[in-house]
Amino acid sequence: MKVCETNFMQGFIRLAADGYAKNWHELNGGNLSYRMTAEEVDEVREALDFTGEWIEIGASVPKLATAFFVTTGSGKFFGNVARAPKENLAIIEIDAAGTNYRIVWGLVGGGRPTSELPSHLMNHEVKMIATNGAHRVIYHAHPANLIALTFVLPLEDAVFTREIWEVMTECPVVFPEGIGVVPWMIPGGRDIAVATSELMKTYNIAVWAHHGLFVSGEHFDRAFGLMHTVEKASEILVKVLAMGGKRQTITRENFCDLAEAFEVTLDEAALGEK
Ligand code: 13P
Ligand code: ZN
């Protein structure tokens, strides 16, 4: 089986194309990673090259030791992934200590995995533990309306969550646990990775102020869907603010009724005082 024809690779490639079509990936903006199953590794093992050098991750992820990931390349464009997956993507293997990786497939012509690899891997580790292995996709994009809101809304988890919940009724059903907010930080390093993965213990969505959004999901559709939902709600909120602000809205009581009807537990802090 050719690597690019596998289901997981097709899912990866489709998300990259769909995200690009949404205008969330200017130039090399954004990155994506997927934790492969053991069966998927076996499916492509013959096509993998295990002679590459081990490289430091820049973070320690012992729970991900010996795991394999598909990841976008640093400086590579989402818009080029479908046309040339082998040039723009890599499969990487994590070493037995969880501190180094090596490229076993892809990035033909040279390159490294995304500069946000420490964030991706630390988040994968946190979400794998928190979901008993269910979450496999971490996705980062630069959606314009969400970024615009980070210049206007207070950079606080509860406020941000409530504002996004309020503009689209199904938001609290999709992410009842809310949204975390990371203040502006230098991209690509360990610090932003630590801050994001701390929030991901609670949330599946983390805002990077003045930069973009990080989401975690079980599969590509869920991760893309979360990105889509938050960005669509952000677009509505930007329009509402541009029209002079809310004149009526969904109330705390409405949210409580919604939670009961959909059997979800809403984050108390975002729900606010009785
Ligand atoms: P990479 O090209 O290294 O993935 O960086 C893009 C980005 O969005 C950084 O946050
Ligand atoms: Zn980015």
PDB file of C-alpha atoms and ligand atoms in Angstrom:
ATOM      1  CA  MET A   1       0.000   0.000   0.000  1.00  0.00           C
ATOM      2  CA  LYS A   2       1.423   3.382  -0.994  1.00  0.00           C
ATOM      3  CA  VAL A   3       1.715   5.715   2.011  1.00  0.00           C
ATOM      4  CA  CYS A   4      -0.284   8.506   0.357  1.00  0.00           C
ATOM      5  CA  GLU A   5      -3.139   6.142  -0.480  1.00  0.00           C
ATOM      6  CA  THR A   6      -3.786   5.036   3.100  1.00  0.00           C
ATOM      7  CA  ASN A   7      -6.951   6.238   4.831  1.00  0.00           C
ATOM      8  CA  PHE A   8      -5.097   8.199   7.496  1.00  0.00           C
ATOM      9  CA  MET A   9      -2.943  10.002   4.935  1.00  0.00           C
ATOM     10  CA  GLN A  10      -5.953  10.758   2.761  1.00  0.00           C
ATOM     11  CA  GLY A  11      -7.702  12.218   5.832  1.00  0.00           C
ATOM     12  CA  PHE A  12      -4.631  14.319   6.633  1.00  0.00           C
ATOM     13  CA  ILE A  13      -4.342  15.607   3.069  1.00  0.00           C
ATOM     14  CA  ARG A  14      -8.048  16.426   2.880  1.00  0.00           C
ATOM     15  CA  LEU A  15      -7.955  18.472   6.094  1.00  0.00           C
ATOM     16  CA  ALA A  16      -4.971  20.441   4.781  1.00  0.00           C
ATOM     17  CA  ALA A  17      -6.808  21.205   1.526  1.00  0.00           C
ATOM     18  CA  ASP A  18     -10.057  22.090   3.321  1.00  0.00           C
ATOM     19  CA  GLY A  19      -8.249  24.381   5.796  1.00  0.00           C
ATOM     20  CA  TYR A  20      -6.442  26.105   2.945  1.00  0.00           C
ATOM     21  CA  ALA A  21      -9.743  26.586   1.088  1.00  0.00           C
ATOM     22  CA  LYS A  22     -11.121  28.274   4.235  1.00  0.00           C
ATOM     23  CA  ASN A  23      -8.306  30.864   4.090  1.00  0.00           C
ATOM     24  CA  TRP A  24      -6.867  29.746   7.428  1.00  0.00           C
ATOM     25  CA  HIS A  25      -3.371  29.034   6.066  1.00  0.00           C
ATOM     26  CA  GLU A  26      -1.627  31.975   4.420  1.00  0.00           C
ATOM     27  CA  LEU A  27       1.906  31.079   3.297  1.00  0.00           C
ATOM     28  CA  ASN A  28       3.126  28.415   5.766  1.00  0.00           C
ATOM     29  CA  GLY A  29       0.606  29.458   8.458  1.00  0.00           C
ATOM     30  CA  GLY A  30      -0.721  26.654  10.645  1.00  0.00           C
ATOM     31  CA  ASN A  31       0.352  23.066  11.239  1.00  0.00           C
ATOM     32  CA  LEU A  32      -1.230  19.643  11.706  1.00  0.00           C
ATOM     33  CA  SER A  33      -0.196  16.388  13.360  1.00  0.00           C
ATOM     34  CA  TYR A  34      -1.739  12.937  13.670  1.00  0.00           C
ATOM     35  CA  ARG A  35      -0.818  10.092  16.056  1.00  0.00           C
ATOM     36  CA  MET A  36      -0.841   6.882  14.021  1.00  0.00           C
ATOM     37  CA  THR A  37      -2.280   3.596  15.269  1.00  0.00           C
ATOM     38  CA  ALA A  38      -0.028   0.503  15.478  1.00  0.00           C
ATOM     39  CA  GLU A  39      -1.970  -0.994  12.543  1.00  0.00           C
ATOM     40  CA  GLU A  40      -1.354   2.093  10.436  1.00  0.00           C
ATOM     41  CA  VAL A  41       2.372   1.931  11.186  1.00  0.00           C
ATOM     42  CA  ASP A  42       2.424  -1.729  10.090  1.00  0.00           C
ATOM     43  CA  GLU A  43       0.484  -0.837   6.962  1.00  0.00           C
ATOM     44  CA  VAL A  44       3.285   1.470   5.747  1.00  0.00           C
ATOM     45  CA  ARG A  45       6.323   0.022   7.583  1.00  0.00           C
ATOM     46  CA  GLU A  46       7.974  -1.230   4.386  1.00  0.00           C
ATOM     47  CA  ALA A  47       8.003   2.292   2.985  1.00  0.00           C
ATOM     48  CA  LEU A  48       9.688   3.779   6.087  1.00  0.00           C
ATOM     49  CA  ASP A  49      13.409   4.539   6.323  1.00  0.00           C
ATOM     50  CA  PHE A  50      14.858   4.056   9.807  1.00  0.00           C
ATOM     51  CA  THR A  51      18.349   5.365   9.058  1.00  0.00           C
ATOM     52  CA  GLY A  52      17.702   9.058   9.745  1.00  0.00           C
ATOM     53  CA  GLU A  53      19.417  10.904  12.596  1.00  0.00           C
ATOM     54  CA  TRP A  54      17.689  11.443  15.939  1.00  0.00           C
ATOM     55  CA  ILE A  55      16.868  15.104  16.581  1.00  0.00           C
ATOM     56  CA  GLU A  56      15.876  16.774  19.856  1.00  0.00           C
ATOM     57  CA  ILE A  57      12.168  17.547  20.163  1.00  0.00           C
ATOM     58  CA  GLY A  58      12.766  20.445  22.550  1.00  0.00           C
ATOM     59  CA  ALA A  59      10.291  18.953  25.009  1.00  0.00           C
ATOM     60  CA  SER A  60       9.970  15.713  26.919  1.00  0.00           C
ATOM     61  CA  VAL A  61       7.020  13.453  26.034  1.00  0.00           C
ATOM     62  CA  PRO A  62       7.749  10.087  27.682  1.00  0.00           C
ATOM     63  CA  LYS A  63       4.172   8.804  27.252  1.00  0.00           C
ATOM     64  CA  LEU A  64       4.624   9.132  23.478  1.00  0.00           C
ATOM     65  CA  ALA A  65       7.801   7.024  23.414  1.00  0.00           C
ATOM     66  CA  THR A  66       8.059   4.926  20.198  1.00  0.00           C
ATOM     67  CA  ALA A  67       4.878   6.476  18.741  1.00  0.00           C
ATOM     68  CA  PHE A  68       4.649   7.561  15.096  1.00  0.00           C
ATOM     69  CA  PHE A  69       3.129  10.831  13.871  1.00  0.00           C
ATOM     70  CA  VAL A  70       2.306  12.414  10.563  1.00  0.00           C
ATOM     71  CA  THR A  71       3.139  16.116  10.649  1.00  0.00           C
ATOM     72  CA  THR A  72       3.299  19.102   8.329  1.00  0.00           C
ATOM     73  CA  GLY A  73       6.765  20.430   7.541  1.00  0.00           C
ATOM     74  CA  SER A  74       8.054  23.720   8.905  1.00  0.00           C
ATOM     75  CA  GLY A  75       7.788  26.480   6.313  1.00  0.00           C
ATOM     76  CA  LYS A  76       5.678  24.264   4.046  1.00  0.00           C
ATOM     77  CA  PHE A  77       2.403  25.573   2.635  1.00  0.00           C
ATOM     78  CA  PHE A  78      -0.938  23.839   3.395  1.00  0.00           C
ATOM     79  CA  GLY A  79      -1.977  24.816  -0.130  1.00  0.00           C
ATOM     80  CA  ASN A  80       0.728  22.524  -1.561  1.00  0.00           C
ATOM     81  CA  VAL A  81       0.061  19.437   0.584  1.00  0.00           C
ATOM     82  CA  ALA A  82      -2.481  17.705  -1.693  1.00  0.00           C
ATOM     83  CA  ARG A  83      -0.359  18.308  -4.799  1.00  0.00           C
ATOM     84  CA  ALA A  84       2.911  17.146  -3.215  1.00  0.00           C
ATOM     85  CA  PRO A  85       2.352  15.309   0.097  1.00  0.00           C
ATOM     86  CA  LYS A  86       5.754  13.642   0.155  1.00  0.00           C
ATOM     87  CA  GLU A  87       7.533  16.999  -0.152  1.00  0.00           C
ATOM     88  CA  ASN A  88       5.440  18.809   2.471  1.00  0.00           C
ATOM     89  CA  LEU A  89       4.654  16.160   5.106  1.00  0.00           C
ATOM     90  CA  ALA A  90       6.700  13.823   7.272  1.00  0.00           C
ATOM     91  CA  ILE A  91       6.145  10.669   9.262  1.00  0.00           C
ATOM     92  CA  ILE A  92       8.263  10.848  12.409  1.00  0.00           C
ATOM     93  CA  GLU A  93       9.111   8.281  15.056  1.00  0.00           C
ATOM     94  CA  ILE A  94       9.618   9.235  18.722  1.00  0.00           C
ATOM     95  CA  ASP A  95      12.526   7.544  20.535  1.00  0.00           C
ATOM     96  CA  ALA A  96      12.261   5.306  23.607  1.00  0.00           C
ATOM     97  CA  ALA A  97      12.903   8.215  25.990  1.00  0.00           C
ATOM     98  CA  GLY A  98      10.383  10.590  24.409  1.00  0.00           C
ATOM     99  CA  THR A  99      12.960  13.340  23.893  1.00  0.00           C
ATOM    100  CA  ASN A 100      14.076  12.840  20.264  1.00  0.00           C
ATOM    101  CA  TYR A 101      12.432  12.158  16.929  1.00  0.00           C
ATOM    102  CA  ARG A 102      13.595  10.996  13.512  1.00  0.00           C
ATOM    103  CA  ILE A 103      12.046  11.442  10.094  1.00  0.00           C
ATOM    104  CA  VAL A 104      11.151   8.034   8.623  1.00  0.00           C
ATOM    105  CA  TRP A 105       9.201   9.209   5.562  1.00  0.00           C
ATOM    106  CA  GLY A 106       8.566  12.379   3.556  1.00  0.00           C
ATOM    107  CA  LEU A 107      10.053  15.881   3.420  1.00  0.00           C
ATOM    108  CA  VAL A 108      11.711  14.829   0.193  1.00  0.00           C
ATOM    109  CA  GLY A 109      14.073  17.605  -0.811  1.00  0.00           C
ATOM    110  CA  GLY A 110      14.759  18.504   2.801  1.00  0.00           C
ATOM    111  CA  GLY A 111      13.045  20.113   5.749  1.00  0.00           C
ATOM    112  CA  ARG A 112      12.010  19.659   9.362  1.00  0.00           C
ATOM    113  CA  PRO A 113       8.641  18.986  10.998  1.00  0.00           C
ATOM    114  CA  THR A 114       6.645  22.049  12.037  1.00  0.00           C
ATOM    115  CA  SER A 115       8.358  24.524  14.364  1.00  0.00           C
ATOM    116  CA  GLU A 116       5.387  23.954  16.683  1.00  0.00           C
ATOM    117  CA  LEU A 117       6.382  20.296  17.168  1.00  0.00           C
ATOM    118  CA  PRO A 118       6.962  20.805  20.931  1.00  0.00           C
ATOM    119  CA  SER A 119       3.397  22.194  21.271  1.00  0.00           C
ATOM    120  CA  HIS A 120       1.901  19.455  19.125  1.00  0.00           C
ATOM    121  CA  LEU A 121       3.637  16.628  20.966  1.00  0.00           C
ATOM    122  CA  MET A 122       3.058  18.007  24.466  1.00  0.00           C
ATOM    123  CA  ASN A 123      -0.613  18.467  23.579  1.00  0.00           C
ATOM    124  CA  HIS A 124      -0.824  14.961  22.113  1.00  0.00           C
ATOM    125  CA  GLU A 125       0.593  13.579  25.345  1.00  0.00           C
ATOM    126  CA  VAL A 126      -1.866  15.502  27.519  1.00  0.00           C
ATOM    127  CA  LYS A 127      -4.877  14.632  25.353  1.00  0.00           C
ATOM    128  CA  MET A 128      -3.891  10.974  24.965  1.00  0.00           C
ATOM    129  CA  ILE A 129      -3.852  10.641  28.754  1.00  0.00           C
ATOM    130  CA  ALA A 130      -7.022  12.714  29.275  1.00  0.00           C
ATOM    131  CA  THR A 131      -9.040  10.805  26.645  1.00  0.00           C
ATOM    132  CA  ASN A 132      -7.657   7.317  27.191  1.00  0.00           C
ATOM    133  CA  GLY A 133      -6.035   7.383  23.779  1.00  0.00           C
ATOM    134  CA  ALA A 134      -9.110   8.588  21.870  1.00  0.00           C
ATOM    135  CA  HIS A 135      -7.659  11.912  20.640  1.00  0.00           C
ATOM    136  CA  ARG A 136      -5.229  11.592  17.721  1.00  0.00           C
ATOM    137  CA  VAL A 137      -5.301  14.957  15.919  1.00  0.00           C
ATOM    138  CA  ILE A 138      -3.829  18.319  16.922  1.00  0.00           C
ATOM    139  CA  TYR A 139      -4.546  21.182  14.511  1.00  0.00           C
ATOM    140  CA  HIS A 140      -3.310  24.782  14.514  1.00  0.00           C
ATOM    141  CA  ALA A 141      -4.626  27.441  12.109  1.00  0.00           C
ATOM    142  CA  HIS A 142      -4.766  31.227  11.657  1.00  0.00           C
ATOM    143  CA  PRO A 143      -8.501  32.007  11.220  1.00  0.00           C
ATOM    144  CA  ALA A 144      -9.016  35.756  10.764  1.00  0.00           C
ATOM    145  CA  ASN A 145     -12.151  36.448  12.818  1.00  0.00           C
ATOM    146  CA  LEU A 146     -10.917  34.530  15.855  1.00  0.00           C
ATOM    147  CA  ILE A 147      -7.609  36.411  15.704  1.00  0.00           C
ATOM    148  CA  ALA A 148      -9.491  39.736  15.391  1.00  0.00           C
ATOM    149  CA  LEU A 149     -11.440  38.980  18.574  1.00  0.00           C
ATOM    150  CA  THR A 150      -8.214  38.550  20.543  1.00  0.00           C
ATOM    151  CA  PHE A 151      -7.652  42.301  20.108  1.00  0.00           C
ATOM    152  CA  VAL A 152     -11.027  43.149  21.641  1.00  0.00           C
ATOM    153  CA  LEU A 153     -12.163  40.486  24.125  1.00  0.00           C
ATOM    154  CA  PRO A 154     -10.512  40.107  27.538  1.00  0.00           C
ATOM    155  CA  LEU A 155      -7.942  37.299  27.285  1.00  0.00           C
ATOM    156  CA  GLU A 156      -9.650  35.210  29.974  1.00  0.00           C
ATOM    157  CA  ASP A 157     -10.928  31.649  29.505  1.00  0.00           C
ATOM    158  CA  ALA A 158     -14.386  32.222  31.000  1.00  0.00           C
ATOM    159  CA  VAL A 159     -15.094  35.513  29.200  1.00  0.00           C
ATOM    160  CA  PHE A 160     -13.877  34.239  25.854  1.00  0.00           C
ATOM    161  CA  THR A 161     -15.887  31.030  26.214  1.00  0.00           C
ATOM    162  CA  ARG A 162     -19.077  32.862  27.173  1.00  0.00           C
ATOM    163  CA  GLU A 163     -18.805  35.334  24.282  1.00  0.00           C
ATOM    164  CA  ILE A 164     -18.328  32.543  21.739  1.00  0.00           C
ATOM    165  CA  TRP A 165     -21.042  30.355  23.302  1.00  0.00           C
ATOM    166  CA  GLU A 166     -23.496  33.243  23.204  1.00  0.00           C
ATOM    167  CA  VAL A 167     -23.394  33.913  19.471  1.00  0.00           C
ATOM    168  CA  MET A 168     -24.240  30.420  18.236  1.00  0.00           C
ATOM    169  CA  THR A 169     -26.655  28.225  20.195  1.00  0.00           C
ATOM    170  CA  GLU A 170     -24.907  24.940  19.471  1.00  0.00           C
ATOM    171  CA  CYS A 171     -21.444  26.100  20.594  1.00  0.00           C
ATOM    172  CA  PRO A 172     -21.978  25.111  24.250  1.00  0.00           C
ATOM    173  CA  VAL A 173     -23.165  21.683  23.089  1.00  0.00           C
ATOM    174  CA  VAL A 174     -20.063  21.229  20.919  1.00  0.00           C
ATOM    175  CA  PHE A 175     -17.593  22.437  23.552  1.00  0.00           C
ATOM    176  CA  PRO A 176     -19.320  22.487  26.983  1.00  0.00           C
ATOM    177  CA  GLU A 177     -15.934  22.482  28.732  1.00  0.00           C
ATOM    178  CA  GLY A 178     -15.128  25.869  27.150  1.00  0.00           C
ATOM    179  CA  ILE A 179     -12.097  27.502  25.545  1.00  0.00           C
ATOM    180  CA  GLY A 180      -8.676  28.241  27.036  1.00  0.00           C
ATOM    181  CA  VAL A 181      -6.717  31.395  26.239  1.00  0.00           C
ATOM    182  CA  VAL A 182      -2.931  31.638  25.989  1.00  0.00           C
ATOM    183  CA  PRO A 183      -1.638  35.245  26.159  1.00  0.00           C
ATOM    184  CA  TRP A 184       0.642  36.442  23.366  1.00  0.00           C
ATOM    185  CA  MET A 185       3.822  34.351  23.388  1.00  0.00           C
ATOM    186  CA  ILE A 186       6.712  33.673  21.038  1.00  0.00           C
ATOM    187  CA  PRO A 187       5.607  30.898  18.662  1.00  0.00           C
ATOM    188  CA  GLY A 188       7.515  27.681  18.186  1.00  0.00           C
ATOM    189  CA  GLY A 189       9.116  27.114  21.545  1.00  0.00           C
ATOM    190  CA  ARG A 190       8.773  25.162  24.729  1.00  0.00           C
ATOM    191  CA  ASP A 191       7.085  27.983  26.704  1.00  0.00           C
ATOM    192  CA  ILE A 192       4.032  28.215  24.450  1.00  0.00           C
ATOM    193  CA  ALA A 193       3.936  24.399  24.394  1.00  0.00           C
ATOM    194  CA  VAL A 194       3.825  24.232  28.199  1.00  0.00           C
ATOM    195  CA  ALA A 195       1.178  26.971  28.468  1.00  0.00           C
ATOM    196  CA  THR A 196      -1.035  25.346  25.815  1.00  0.00           C
ATOM    197  CA  SER A 197      -0.747  21.801  27.108  1.00  0.00           C
ATOM    198  CA  GLU A 198      -1.641  23.012  30.613  1.00  0.00           C
ATOM    199  CA  LEU A 199      -4.924  24.395  29.210  1.00  0.00           C
ATOM    200  CA  MET A 200      -5.516  21.248  27.145  1.00  0.00           C
ATOM    201  CA  LYS A 201      -5.853  19.247  30.358  1.00  0.00           C
ATOM    202  CA  THR A 202      -9.251  20.962  30.638  1.00  0.00           C
ATOM    203  CA  TYR A 203     -10.135  22.149  27.123  1.00  0.00           C
ATOM    204  CA  ASN A 204     -10.048  20.871  23.542  1.00  0.00           C
ATOM    205  CA  ILE A 205      -9.653  24.389  22.165  1.00  0.00           C
ATOM    206  CA  ALA A 206      -6.924  26.913  23.007  1.00  0.00           C
ATOM    207  CA  VAL A 207      -6.720  30.441  21.618  1.00  0.00           C
ATOM    208  CA  TRP A 208      -3.271  31.854  20.952  1.00  0.00           C
ATOM    209  CA  ALA A 209      -3.755  35.602  21.388  1.00  0.00           C
ATOM    210  CA  HIS A 210      -3.053  37.641  18.220  1.00  0.00           C
ATOM    211  CA  HIS A 211      -1.912  34.452  16.497  1.00  0.00           C
ATOM    212  CA  GLY A 212      -4.478  31.670  15.983  1.00  0.00           C
ATOM    213  CA  LEU A 213      -6.213  28.629  17.384  1.00  0.00           C
ATOM    214  CA  PHE A 214      -5.133  25.167  18.593  1.00  0.00           C
ATOM    215  CA  VAL A 215      -7.627  22.295  18.708  1.00  0.00           C
ATOM    216  CA  SER A 216      -7.571  18.614  19.615  1.00  0.00           C
ATOM    217  CA  GLY A 217      -9.885  15.894  18.326  1.00  0.00           C
ATOM    218  CA  GLU A 218     -10.421  12.158  17.959  1.00  0.00           C
ATOM    219  CA  HIS A 219     -10.131  12.350  14.174  1.00  0.00           C
ATOM    220  CA  PHE A 220      -9.628  14.820  11.334  1.00  0.00           C
ATOM    221  CA  ASP A 221     -13.329  15.634  10.958  1.00  0.00           C
ATOM    222  CA  ARG A 222     -13.704  16.524  14.628  1.00  0.00           C
ATOM    223  CA  ALA A 223     -10.571  18.711  14.705  1.00  0.00           C
ATOM    224  CA  PHE A 224     -11.588  20.505  11.522  1.00  0.00           C
ATOM    225  CA  GLY A 225     -15.147  20.819  12.835  1.00  0.00           C
ATOM    226  CA  LEU A 226     -13.989  22.476  16.062  1.00  0.00           C
ATOM    227  CA  MET A 227     -11.841  24.951  14.120  1.00  0.00           C
ATOM    228  CA  HIS A 228     -14.779  25.633  11.792  1.00  0.00           C
ATOM    229  CA  THR A 229     -17.273  26.093  14.633  1.00  0.00           C
ATOM    230  CA  VAL A 230     -15.124  28.509  16.641  1.00  0.00           C
ATOM    231  CA  GLU A 231     -14.209  30.531  13.556  1.00  0.00           C
ATOM    232  CA  LYS A 232     -17.834  30.721  12.386  1.00  0.00           C
ATOM    233  CA  ALA A 233     -18.987  31.870  15.828  1.00  0.00           C
ATOM    234  CA  SER A 234     -16.118  34.392  15.826  1.00  0.00           C
ATOM    235  CA  GLU A 235     -17.296  35.740  12.471  1.00  0.00           C
ATOM    236  CA  ILE A 236     -20.801  36.204  13.870  1.00  0.00           C
ATOM    237  CA  LEU A 237     -19.425  37.981  16.931  1.00  0.00           C
ATOM    238  CA  VAL A 238     -17.271  40.275  14.783  1.00  0.00           C
ATOM    239  CA  LYS A 239     -20.402  41.185  12.776  1.00  0.00           C
ATOM    240  CA  VAL A 240     -22.458  41.756  15.929  1.00  0.00           C
ATOM    241  CA  LEU A 241     -19.766  43.998  17.408  1.00  0.00           C
ATOM    242  CA  ALA A 242     -19.472  45.864  14.092  1.00  0.00           C
ATOM    243  CA  MET A 243     -23.249  46.428  14.122  1.00  0.00           C
ATOM    244  CA  GLY A 244     -22.960  48.167  17.479  1.00  0.00           C
ATOM    245  CA  GLY A 245     -23.099  45.192  19.848  1.00  0.00           C
ATOM    246  CA  LYS A 246     -25.753  42.833  21.235  1.00  0.00           C
ATOM    247  CA  ARG A 247     -29.244  44.170  21.971  1.00  0.00           C
ATOM    248  CA  GLN A 248     -30.531  40.776  23.106  1.00  0.00           C
ATOM    249  CA  THR A 249     -28.795  37.486  23.751  1.00  0.00           C
ATOM    250  CA  ILE A 250     -28.916  33.933  25.116  1.00  0.00           C
ATOM    251  CA  THR A 251     -29.296  34.147  28.896  1.00  0.00           C
ATOM    252  CA  ARG A 252     -27.818  32.098  31.705  1.00  0.00           C
ATOM    253  CA  GLU A 253     -31.220  30.475  32.147  1.00  0.00           C
ATOM    254  CA  ASN A 254     -31.336  29.602  28.425  1.00  0.00           C
ATOM    255  CA  PHE A 255     -27.910  27.965  28.765  1.00  0.00           C
ATOM    256  CA  CYS A 256     -29.084  25.929  31.759  1.00  0.00           C
ATOM    257  CA  ASP A 257     -32.143  24.716  29.812  1.00  0.00           C
ATOM    258  CA  LEU A 258     -29.898  23.848  26.869  1.00  0.00           C
ATOM    259  CA  ALA A 259     -27.532  21.891  29.114  1.00  0.00           C
ATOM    260  CA  GLU A 260     -30.436  19.882  30.482  1.00  0.00           C
ATOM    261  CA  ALA A 261     -31.938  19.196  27.046  1.00  0.00           C
ATOM    262  CA  PHE A 262     -28.617  18.094  25.535  1.00  0.00           C
ATOM    263  CA  GLU A 263     -27.330  16.437  28.708  1.00  0.00           C
ATOM    264  CA  VAL A 264     -24.062  18.358  28.828  1.00  0.00           C
ATOM    265  CA  THR A 265     -22.273  19.901  31.789  1.00  0.00           C
ATOM    266  CA  LEU A 266     -21.371  23.497  31.038  1.00  0.00           C
ATOM    267  CA  ASP A 267     -18.300  25.151  32.480  1.00  0.00           C
ATOM    268  CA  GLU A 268     -19.493  27.008  35.604  1.00  0.00           C
ATOM    269  CA  ALA A 269     -17.048  29.884  35.252  1.00  0.00           C
ATOM    270  CA  ALA A 270     -18.313  30.694  31.745  1.00  0.00           C
ATOM    271  CA  LEU A 271     -21.922  30.299  32.872  1.00  0.00           C
ATOM    272  CA  GLY A 272     -21.341  33.001  35.470  1.00  0.00           C
ATOM    273  CA  GLU A 273     -23.150  34.057  38.649  1.00  0.00           C
ATOM    274  CA  LYS A 274     -26.744  32.925  39.273  1.00  0.00           C
TER     275      LYS A 274
HETATM  276  P1  13P B   1       5.556  26.106  10.705  1.00  0.00           P
HETATM  277  O1  13P B   1       5.656  26.423   9.224  1.00  0.00           O
HETATM  278  O2  13P B   1       6.898  25.889  11.331  1.00  0.00           O
HETATM  279  O3  13P B   1       4.601  24.987  10.963  1.00  0.00           O
HETATM  280  O4  13P B   1       4.973  27.409  11.430  1.00  0.00           O
HETATM  281  C1  13P B   1       3.733  27.951  11.069  1.00  0.00           C
HETATM  282  C2  13P B   1       2.989  28.519  12.227  1.00  0.00           C
HETATM  283  O5  13P B   1       1.809  28.745  12.115  1.00  0.00           O
HETATM  284  C3  13P B   1       3.703  28.784  13.496  1.00  0.00           C
HETATM  285  O6  13P B   1       2.813  29.028  14.539  1.00  0.00           O
HETATM  286 ZN    ZN B   2       0.851  29.788  13.810  1.00  0.00          ZN
END
